[in-house]
Short mmCIF file of C-alpha atoms in Angstrom, two decimals:
data_model
loop_
_atom_site.label_atom_id
_atom_site.label_comp_id
_atom_site.label_asym_id
_atom_site.label_seq_id
_atom_site.Cartn_x
_atom_site.Cartn_y
_atom_site.Cartn_z
CA MET A 1 0.00 0.00 0.00
CA ALA A 2 1.26 3.49 -0.79
CA SER A 3 2.13 5.75 2.11
CA ALA A 4 0.05 8.70 3.22
CA SER A 5 2.41 11.10 1.48
CA THR A 6 1.66 9.66 -1.96
CA ASN A 7 -2.08 8.99 -1.96
CA GLY A 8 -3.57 10.54 1.18
CA PHE A 9 -4.10 7.33 3.13
CA ASP A 10 -3.53 7.99 6.85
CA PRO A 11 -3.16 4.86 9.04
CA ARG A 12 -4.21 6.88 12.09
CA LYS A 13 -7.45 7.99 10.47
CA HIS A 14 -8.28 5.21 8.03
CA VAL A 15 -8.97 1.49 7.99
CA GLY A 16 -7.56 0.15 4.74
CA VAL A 17 -9.85 -1.80 2.40
CA ASN A 18 -7.60 -3.87 0.15
CA ALA A 19 -8.29 -6.47 -2.51
CA GLU A 20 -7.98 -9.48 -0.22
CA ARG A 21 -7.91 -8.12 3.31
CA MET A 22 -8.41 -5.20 5.67
CA SER A 23 -5.44 -3.31 7.09
CA HIS A 24 -4.78 -0.96 10.03
CA VAL A 25 -7.85 -2.27 11.83
CA SER A 26 -6.74 -1.48 15.40
CA SER A 27 -6.79 2.04 16.81
CA THR A 28 -3.43 3.56 17.74
CA ASP A 29 -4.51 6.72 19.57
CA PHE A 30 -3.54 5.56 23.05
CA PRO A 31 -0.64 6.58 25.33
CA GLY A 32 2.76 5.10 24.54
CA HIS A 33 2.14 4.03 20.94
CA TYR A 34 3.79 7.03 19.30
CA PRO A 35 7.02 8.19 20.98
CA GLY A 36 6.89 11.77 22.19
CA GLU A 37 3.11 12.11 21.66
CA ASP A 38 0.57 12.42 24.46
CA HIS A 39 -2.61 10.55 23.62
CA SER A 40 -4.07 10.40 27.12
CA TRP A 41 -7.81 11.01 27.22
CA ASN A 42 -8.72 14.68 27.37
CA LEU A 43 -12.27 15.95 27.85
CA ALA A 44 -11.73 19.18 25.90
CA LYS A 45 -10.30 17.30 22.89
CA PHE A 46 -13.09 14.73 23.05
CA GLN A 47 -15.78 17.45 23.05
CA GLU A 48 -14.08 19.15 20.11
CA LYS A 49 -14.09 16.00 17.97
CA LEU A 50 -17.49 14.60 19.02
CA SER A 51 -20.48 15.29 16.79
CA VAL A 52 -23.85 13.68 16.09
CA ASN A 53 -25.54 14.56 12.80
CA ILE A 54 -28.99 13.38 11.72
CA GLU A 55 -28.95 12.55 8.01
CA ARG A 56 -32.48 11.16 7.63
CA LEU A 57 -35.49 10.90 9.92
CA SER A 58 -38.85 9.21 9.35
CA ASN A 59 -41.65 7.99 11.59
CA ARG A 60 -39.96 4.64 12.18
CA SER A 61 -36.26 4.99 11.34
CA ILE A 62 -33.30 7.31 11.58
CA ASP A 63 -29.90 7.56 9.90
CA LEU A 64 -27.34 9.43 11.96
CA ASP A 65 -23.59 10.00 11.98
CA LEU A 66 -21.70 9.50 15.24
CA VAL A 67 -18.24 11.05 14.83
CA GLY A 68 -15.25 11.18 17.15
CA VAL A 69 -15.69 8.06 19.30
CA ASP A 70 -13.92 4.72 19.47
CA ALA A 71 -15.49 1.61 17.95
CA SER A 72 -15.98 0.18 21.45
CA ILE A 73 -18.28 3.09 22.36
CA ALA A 74 -20.27 2.88 19.12
CA ASN A 75 -20.70 -0.87 19.57
CA ALA A 76 -21.74 -0.39 23.20
CA PHE A 77 -24.57 1.89 22.05
CA ARG A 78 -25.65 -0.69 19.45
CA ARG A 79 -25.71 -3.51 21.99
CA ILE A 80 -27.58 -1.40 24.55
CA LEU A 81 -30.19 -0.45 21.93
CA ILE A 82 -30.82 -4.12 21.21
CA ALA A 83 -30.60 -5.59 24.70
CA GLU A 84 -30.97 -3.04 27.49
CA VAL A 85 -33.41 -0.24 26.60
CA PRO A 86 -36.64 -1.24 28.41
CA THR A 87 -40.00 -1.71 26.70
CA VAL A 88 -43.39 -3.24 27.52
CA ALA A 89 -44.65 -6.49 25.96
CA ILE A 90 -47.11 -9.30 26.67
CA GLU A 91 -45.50 -11.74 29.11
CA ARG A 92 -48.36 -13.98 30.26
CA ALA A 93 -51.35 -15.26 28.29
CA TYR A 94 -54.30 -16.89 30.09
CA VAL A 95 -56.35 -18.82 27.55
CA TRP A 96 -59.98 -19.22 28.59
CA ASP A 97 -61.11 -20.48 25.18
CA ASN A 98 -59.33 -21.17 21.90
CA THR A 99 -61.00 -23.28 19.23
CA SER A 100 -58.97 -21.85 16.34
CA VAL A 101 -56.53 -23.97 14.34
CA ILE A 102 -53.59 -22.26 16.11
CA VAL A 103 -52.54 -24.04 19.28
CA ASP A 104 -52.42 -22.06 22.53
CA GLU A 105 -48.62 -21.87 22.75
CA VAL A 106 -48.15 -20.59 19.20
CA LEU A 107 -50.94 -18.05 19.57
CA ALA A 108 -49.47 -16.80 22.85
CA HIS A 109 -46.06 -16.48 21.21
CA ARG A 110 -47.50 -14.46 18.31
CA ILE A 111 -49.31 -12.11 20.68
CA GLY A 112 -46.17 -11.65 22.78
CA LEU A 113 -44.32 -10.30 19.74
CA VAL A 114 -46.88 -7.55 19.11
CA PRO A 115 -45.17 -4.19 19.94
CA LEU A 116 -47.14 -2.03 22.36
CA ASN A 117 -47.36 1.76 22.40
CA VAL A 118 -46.72 2.07 26.14
CA ASP A 119 -44.24 4.38 27.84
CA PRO A 120 -41.98 2.10 29.93
CA ALA A 121 -41.43 4.95 32.40
CA LEU A 122 -45.03 4.49 33.60
CA LEU A 123 -44.36 0.93 34.82
CA ASP A 124 -41.96 -0.57 37.34
CA LEU A 125 -39.80 -3.60 36.68
CA LYS A 126 -41.13 -6.70 38.35
CA ASP A 127 -39.22 -7.79 41.44
CA PRO A 128 -37.53 -11.12 40.54
CA GLN A 129 -38.05 -12.26 44.13
CA ASN A 130 -41.76 -11.38 44.11
CA ASP A 131 -43.71 -12.13 40.94
CA GLN A 132 -46.89 -10.49 42.25
CA ALA A 133 -48.75 -8.52 39.55
CA THR A 134 -49.88 -5.01 40.56
CA ASP A 135 -51.18 -1.94 38.77
CA ARG A 136 -47.64 -0.52 39.02
CA ASN A 137 -45.92 -3.30 37.08
CA THR A 138 -48.59 -5.01 34.92
CA LEU A 139 -51.02 -4.04 32.18
CA VAL A 140 -54.04 -6.25 31.45
CA PHE A 141 -55.54 -6.76 28.00
CA ARG A 142 -58.54 -8.84 26.95
CA LEU A 143 -58.82 -10.51 23.55
CA ARG A 144 -62.25 -11.80 22.55
CA ALA A 145 -63.30 -12.83 19.05
CA ALA A 146 -65.94 -15.22 17.72
CA CYS A 147 -66.47 -15.97 14.03
CA GLU A 148 -69.99 -16.11 12.60
CA ARG A 149 -71.55 -16.12 9.15
CA ARG A 150 -72.83 -12.80 7.86
CA LYS A 151 -76.57 -13.08 7.22
CA PRO A 152 -76.72 -10.78 4.16
CA ALA A 153 -73.44 -12.05 2.68
CA PRO A 154 -73.20 -11.90 -1.15
CA LYS A 155 -73.62 -15.29 -2.81
CA ASP A 156 -71.05 -14.68 -5.55
CA THR A 157 -68.05 -13.90 -3.31
CA THR A 158 -65.34 -16.05 -1.76
CA ASP A 159 -63.80 -13.27 0.33
CA PRO A 160 -63.83 -14.45 3.98
CA ARG A 161 -64.08 -10.84 5.19
CA LYS A 162 -67.40 -10.49 3.36
CA LEU A 163 -68.69 -13.94 4.29
CA TYR A 164 -67.84 -13.98 8.01
CA THR A 165 -67.40 -11.68 10.97
CA ASN A 166 -64.00 -11.83 12.71
CA SER A 167 -62.52 -13.97 9.95
CA GLU A 168 -59.20 -12.39 11.00
CA VAL A 169 -58.27 -11.62 14.59
CA LEU A 170 -56.25 -8.39 14.55
CA SER A 171 -54.04 -6.72 17.12
CA SER A 172 -56.57 -3.86 17.26
CA GLN A 173 -58.95 -6.26 19.05
CA MET A 174 -56.66 -6.36 22.11
CA GLU A 175 -58.70 -4.31 24.59
CA TRP A 176 -56.92 -2.64 27.50
CA VAL A 177 -58.52 -3.26 30.91
CA PRO A 178 -57.31 -0.53 33.34
CA GLN A 179 -56.27 -1.66 36.82
CA GLY A 180 -56.04 0.52 39.92
CA GLU A 181 -54.93 4.06 39.02
CA GLN A 182 -53.94 3.20 35.45
CA ALA A 183 -57.05 4.80 33.93
CA THR A 184 -55.95 8.15 35.39
CA VAL A 185 -52.21 7.85 34.83
CA MET A 186 -52.52 6.66 31.21
CA ALA A 187 -55.61 8.63 30.25
CA THR A 188 -53.78 10.78 27.67
CA ASN A 189 -52.12 7.82 25.94
CA PRO A 190 -54.04 4.56 26.48
CA PRO A 191 -52.01 1.37 25.87
CA VAL A 192 -52.59 -0.06 22.39
CA PRO A 193 -50.49 -2.00 19.85
CA THR A 194 -48.31 0.25 17.69
CA ASN A 195 -49.71 -1.49 14.61
CA SER A 196 -53.43 -2.20 14.69
CA ASN A 197 -53.44 -4.46 11.60
CA ILE A 198 -51.25 -7.35 12.75
CA VAL A 199 -53.05 -10.64 12.04
CA LEU A 200 -52.98 -12.82 15.14
CA ALA A 201 -55.17 -15.67 13.91
CA LYS A 202 -57.78 -16.61 11.32
CA LEU A 203 -61.19 -17.97 12.33
CA ARG A 204 -64.10 -19.66 10.65
CA PRO A 205 -67.72 -20.02 11.83
CA GLY A 206 -67.93 -21.76 15.19
CA GLN A 207 -64.37 -20.89 16.21
CA GLU A 208 -63.65 -18.53 19.10
CA ILE A 209 -60.77 -16.98 21.06
CA ASP A 210 -61.03 -15.62 24.59
CA MET A 211 -57.79 -14.66 26.38
CA GLU A 212 -56.49 -12.46 29.18
CA LEU A 213 -53.07 -10.97 28.49
CA HIS A 214 -50.62 -9.49 31.01
CA ALA A 215 -47.92 -7.07 29.80
CA VAL A 216 -44.82 -6.21 31.83
CA LYS A 217 -41.70 -4.07 31.49
CA SER A 218 -38.38 -5.73 30.65
CA VAL A 219 -35.36 -5.58 28.31
CA GLY A 220 -34.23 -7.35 25.14
CA LYS A 221 -31.62 -9.52 26.84
CA ASP A 222 -34.53 -11.20 28.68
CA HIS A 223 -36.47 -11.89 25.46
CA ALA A 224 -36.40 -10.50 21.91
CA LYS A 225 -40.00 -9.28 22.22
CA PHE A 226 -38.75 -6.56 24.58
CA CYS A 227 -36.26 -5.25 22.00
CA PRO A 228 -37.23 -1.64 21.11
CA VAL A 229 -35.60 -1.75 17.66
CA ALA A 230 -36.18 -3.77 14.54
CA THR A 231 -32.56 -3.18 13.52
CA ALA A 232 -29.73 -1.17 15.05
CA SER A 233 -26.56 -1.28 12.99
CA TYR A 234 -23.62 0.86 12.00
CA ARG A 235 -20.83 0.92 9.45
CA LEU A 236 -17.75 3.06 9.00
CA LEU A 237 -17.88 5.96 6.55
CA PRO A 238 -16.44 4.87 3.18
CA GLU A 239 -13.66 7.01 1.71
CA ILE A 240 -12.34 6.75 -1.85
CA ILE A 241 -8.84 8.19 -2.08
CA LEU A 242 -7.70 9.03 -5.60
CA ASN A 243 -3.97 9.05 -6.21
CA PRO A 244 -2.94 12.40 -7.78
CA GLN A 245 0.38 10.83 -8.82
CA LYS A 246 -1.44 8.34 -11.04
CA PRO A 247 -4.75 9.74 -12.36
CA VAL A 248 -7.31 7.56 -14.09
CA PRO A 249 -6.75 7.62 -17.89
CA PRO A 250 -9.51 9.69 -19.59
CA HIS A 251 -10.50 6.88 -21.97
CA LEU A 252 -11.11 4.60 -18.93
CA ALA A 253 -13.10 7.13 -16.90
CA GLU A 254 -16.52 5.57 -17.55
CA LYS A 255 -15.25 2.08 -16.80
CA PHE A 256 -13.77 3.41 -13.55
CA GLN A 257 -17.08 5.06 -12.68
CA LYS A 258 -18.98 1.78 -13.10
CA CYS A 259 -16.77 0.13 -10.48
CA PHE A 260 -18.54 2.15 -7.77
CA SER A 261 -22.10 2.75 -6.60
CA PRO A 262 -24.17 5.13 -8.77
CA GLY A 263 -23.36 8.79 -8.27
CA VAL A 264 -20.17 8.26 -6.24
CA ILE A 265 -17.72 9.02 -9.07
CA ARG A 266 -18.15 12.16 -11.17
CA ILE A 267 -16.62 12.67 -14.64
CA HIS A 268 -15.83 16.10 -16.01
CA PRO A 269 -17.69 16.37 -19.33
CA ARG A 270 -14.79 18.03 -21.16
CA THR A 271 -11.55 16.77 -19.61
CA LYS A 272 -12.90 13.36 -18.52
CA GLU A 273 -11.18 13.88 -15.17
CA VAL A 274 -12.70 11.78 -12.38
CA SER A 275 -13.53 13.02 -8.89
CA VAL A 276 -15.39 11.76 -5.84
CA ASP A 277 -18.76 13.16 -4.76
CA LYS A 278 -18.20 13.52 -1.01
CA GLN A 279 -21.93 13.64 -0.25
CA LYS A 280 -22.74 10.43 -2.12
CA ALA A 281 -19.59 8.57 -1.10
CA ARG A 282 -21.38 7.49 2.09
CA PHE A 283 -23.59 5.22 -0.07
CA GLU A 284 -20.63 3.36 -1.59
CA SER A 285 -20.99 -0.40 -1.13
CA MET A 286 -17.21 -0.95 -1.02
CA SER A 287 -17.51 -3.91 -3.38
CA ARG A 288 -13.80 -3.56 -4.32
CA GLU A 289 -14.71 -4.11 -7.95
CA VAL A 290 -12.05 -1.55 -8.93
CA TYR A 291 -9.31 -3.85 -7.61
CA ARG A 292 -10.24 -6.51 -10.17
CA HIS A 293 -8.96 -4.37 -13.05
CA PRO A 294 -5.17 -4.15 -13.38
CA GLU A 295 -5.40 -0.91 -15.39
CA PHE A 296 -6.55 0.90 -12.23
CA GLU A 297 -3.79 -0.42 -9.99
CA GLY A 298 -2.32 2.44 -7.97
CA CYS A 299 -5.03 4.89 -9.08
CA VAL A 300 -7.21 4.55 -6.00
CA GLN A 301 -7.15 3.36 -2.42
CA LEU A 302 -10.36 2.33 -0.66
CA ALA A 303 -10.66 3.05 3.05
CA ARG A 304 -13.07 3.67 5.87
CA VAL A 305 -12.84 6.52 8.37
CA ARG A 306 -11.97 4.97 11.70
CA ASP A 307 -14.08 7.18 14.01
CA HIS A 308 -17.02 8.06 11.73
CA PHE A 309 -19.97 5.70 12.28
CA LEU A 310 -23.09 5.65 10.09
CA PHE A 311 -25.94 4.40 12.29
CA ASN A 312 -29.24 3.06 11.02
CA ILE A 313 -31.86 2.56 13.72
CA GLU A 314 -35.41 1.32 13.12
CA SER A 315 -37.87 1.78 15.96
CA GLU A 316 -40.51 -0.87 16.56
CA GLY A 317 -42.45 0.18 19.61
CA PHE A 318 -43.16 3.16 21.82
CA TYR A 319 -39.97 5.16 21.25
CA PRO A 320 -39.73 7.57 18.32
CA PRO A 321 -36.49 6.82 16.44
CA GLU A 322 -34.80 10.08 17.44
CA ARG A 323 -35.16 9.18 21.12
CA LEU A 324 -33.59 5.72 20.99
CA LEU A 325 -29.94 6.80 21.04
CA LEU A 326 -30.70 9.11 23.98
CA GLU A 327 -32.19 6.18 25.87
CA ALA A 328 -29.07 4.11 25.14
CA ILE A 329 -26.88 6.94 26.45
CA LEU A 330 -28.99 7.09 29.61
CA VAL A 331 -28.46 3.36 30.19
CA MET A 332 -24.71 3.74 29.64
CA ARG A 333 -24.57 6.64 32.12
CA THR A 334 -26.33 4.46 34.70
CA LYS A 335 -23.75 1.72 34.15
CA THR A 336 -20.91 4.25 34.44
CA VAL A 337 -22.26 5.56 37.75
CA ALA A 338 -22.53 2.00 39.13
CA LEU A 339 -18.95 1.24 38.04
CA ARG A 340 -17.66 4.48 39.55
CA ARG A 341 -19.36 3.81 42.87
CA ALA A 342 -17.91 0.29 42.95
CA ALA A 343 -14.42 1.65 42.26
CA GLU A 344 -14.79 4.30 44.97
CA ALA A 345 -15.99 1.66 47.41
CA LEU A 346 -12.90 -0.42 46.71
CA LEU A 347 -10.64 2.59 47.29
CA ASN A 348 -12.39 3.51 50.53
CA ASP A 349 -12.64 -0.04 51.89
CA THR A 350 -10.71 -0.17 55.14
CA ARG A 351 -12.48 -3.13 56.72
CA GLY A 352 -9.66 -5.57 55.94
CA GLY A 353 -11.91 -8.00 54.11
CA THR A 354 -11.54 -9.41 50.62
CA GLY A 355 -12.29 -6.06 49.02
CA ASP A 356 -15.07 -7.55 46.87
CA VAL A 357 -17.87 -5.13 46.01
CA GLU A 358 -21.23 -6.18 44.64
CA MET A 359 -22.40 -4.10 41.70
CA ALA A 360 -26.13 -3.50 41.38
CA GLU A 361 -27.70 -4.93 38.23
CA GLY A 362 -29.14 -2.53 35.74
#
């Protein structure tokens, strides 16, 4: 690989994307790696480099750039989003009657995966030592549906929705039954499924479902149904570094352009000089197609920016997508406080024991 002085590749800033392997994967910005340089952590420098930019926002997803952090921090946020941001989901299903073709266990599992539009802050976590359901930790829903033939149904149709009532049992038929003070506390935002058109079961005349459902607050590491996101992923920002010492031949400009995602490479209409569109480079797939052609050897170096993370987060529940990262940060701050208190307790321990400190879960 050419040095930074010849083609702009900087091992401190970039992760190299080569034809057969990745290079310079590990970070080097830590004390002692470079002689005579101080890379100890500094709050002022961290604040100067840190930035969060929202690139796209919709009702259910967000694309954002997290810049200036180590991969361990970015990955911690991803893991917290998946496993430790609390939500509310159906935990217990009491089946009073089910004559549908779906067995009780499968039906209960399907209902448990229905995301609920409930603010987790309004409920307490259940005490693992005491499984007692109260109005502070449990929501109750009732699901009743019986299929019957429609009396004035058209004779020339085969559509079950026109022939029968309740031919499909939908998530919208989950009726919230307030307990204790819940009717007052949740009056402005009654608990309902986030999607009212999820098909839970299909019925035919004579079949019936009658269930009582209990929803509780928990986290994704307990069960996937408590995961607040559909996906939470990141990738490093792609960077295409053209070598000014060896430009792409004009007669090969279009072939060079086709080696990358659409819009990433621009061609000057008169001189046929190629350049990189910095705005669209983020959409480059990094297929490394350009490395397959020997005529482009030395013309370009593919890389990824080491501390620039492109996050894609899809919300599937109560939280709007722009709030999810903030919730993950809150969980991380709670963990940091617990770790700090444990460290301080170890430093202040003068009892002459083993020095072991129990850290609270959370």
